[in-house]
Structure formats: C-alpha cells, structure tokens
C-alpha cells in the first residue's frame, strides 16, 4: 500500500487492482450491481506507438488482469462496504 502524507489530499476516482479471471470478476460484480471497468490500456496499442511495440510480458500481464472498482467521493460508507462485500463473495 502507498504511504499517504497528512498534508496532502487525493482526488479519488477509481481503485485499480489486479484480478485473476477478469471476465468472471466483471460479470459477478455487474450482477451484484457494482460498476467495474478496464479504464486504462497500454499505450503501445495505439498506432502512434506501433513501430515501437516490444515484447513486454509484464505489461501483457498487467493489461490482461487490471480492473478498476469505484472509490469516488460520492460513495457512502455503506456503498464502500457493499463493494467490499461483493468482492469478498468471490467470482
């Protein structure tokens, strides 16, 4: 976990995490009413970077199992607990 400094604030939006069997996780969360997404993609998929694409196995792994869950300011404590419980139920 990151260390947070007391003299700074963060503008939370999404929490990015690694998930095994991402498609199953996504389906289970959506069935439970938790909106999840793949919000970030590797840059080298875009044509401007095409000629520079290299074999990057760690980037491939991150790209294949990264998932974002909501963690924004409009979530109540109950909403956060609901998301946590939905994840704990498994997929």
Coordinates of C-alpha atoms in Angstrom, one line a residue:
X1 CA 0.0 0.0 0.0
X2 CA 1.1 3.5 -0.7
X3 CA 2.0 5.8 2.2
X4 CA -0.2 8.8 2.4
X5 CA 1.1 12.1 3.7
X6 CA -1.1 14.0 6.2
X7 CA -0.5 17.3 4.5
X8 CA -1.9 16.1 1.1
X9 CA -5.3 15.2 -0.3
X10 CA -6.2 12.8 -3.0
X11 CA -8.9 13.1 -5.6
X12 CA -10.1 9.5 -5.6
X13 CA -12.0 8.2 -8.6
X14 CA -11.2 4.6 -9.2
X15 CA -9.1 2.0 -7.5
X16 CA -7.1 -0.2 -9.8
X17 CA -6.3 -3.7 -8.9
X18 CA -5.1 -7.0 -10.4
X19 CA -7.8 -9.7 -10.8
X20 CA -7.4 -13.3 -11.8
X21 CA -10.1 -14.4 -14.2
X22 CA -11.1 -10.8 -15.0
X23 CA -14.1 -11.6 -17.2
X24 CA -15.6 -13.7 -14.5
X25 CA -14.9 -11.0 -11.9
X26 CA -16.5 -8.3 -14.1
X27 CA -19.6 -10.5 -14.7
X28 CA -20.0 -11.2 -11.0
X29 CA -19.6 -7.6 -10.0
X30 CA -22.1 -6.4 -12.6
X31 CA -24.6 -9.0 -11.4
X32 CA -24.2 -7.6 -7.9
X33 CA -24.7 -4.0 -9.1
X34 CA -21.1 -2.9 -8.8
X35 CA -19.9 -1.0 -11.8
X36 CA -16.4 -2.0 -12.7
X37 CA -14.3 -1.2 -15.8
X38 CA -11.0 -1.5 -17.5
X39 CA -10.2 2.2 -17.6
X40 CA -6.6 2.2 -18.7
X41 CA -4.9 0.5 -21.6
X42 CA -1.3 0.1 -22.5
X43 CA 0.0 2.9 -24.7
X44 CA 1.7 0.8 -27.3
X45 CA -1.7 -0.5 -28.7
X46 CA -2.1 2.9 -30.3
X47 CA -0.9 3.4 -33.8
X48 CA 1.4 6.2 -33.0
X49 CA 3.4 3.8 -30.9
X50 CA 3.1 0.8 -33.2
X51 CA 6.6 0.8 -34.6
X52 CA 8.0 0.8 -31.0
X53 CA 5.9 -2.1 -29.7
X54 CA 8.1 -4.7 -28.0
X55 CA 7.6 -8.0 -26.2
X56 CA 6.8 -6.9 -22.7
X57 CA 5.5 -9.9 -20.7
X58 CA 4.9 -7.9 -17.5
X59 CA 2.9 -5.2 -19.4
X60 CA 0.9 -8.0 -21.0
X61 CA 0.1 -9.5 -17.6
X62 CA -1.0 -6.1 -16.2
X63 CA -3.0 -5.4 -19.3
X64 CA -4.8 -8.7 -19.0
X65 CA -5.7 -8.6 -15.3
X66 CA -6.2 -5.0 -14.4
X67 CA -9.6 -3.9 -13.3
X68 CA -11.0 -0.7 -11.7
X69 CA -13.6 -0.5 -8.9
X70 CA -15.3 2.7 -7.8
X71 CA -13.9 4.7 -4.9
X72 CA -15.1 8.2 -5.5
X73 CA -16.2 11.0 -3.1
X74 CA -19.9 10.3 -3.8
X75 CA -19.8 6.8 -2.4
X76 CA -21.2 6.5 1.1
X77 CA -19.5 4.3 3.7
X78 CA -22.4 1.8 3.1
X79 CA -21.6 1.8 -0.7
X80 CA -17.9 1.1 0.0
X81 CA -18.9 -1.7 2.4
X82 CA -21.2 -3.1 -0.3
X83 CA -18.4 -3.1 -2.9
X84 CA -16.1 -4.8 -0.4
X85 CA -18.7 -7.5 0.4
X86 CA -19.4 -8.1 -3.3
X87 CA -15.7 -8.7 -3.9
X88 CA -15.4 -11.0 -0.8
X89 CA -18.2 -13.2 -2.2
X90 CA -15.8 -14.2 -4.9
X91 CA -16.3 -14.9 -8.6

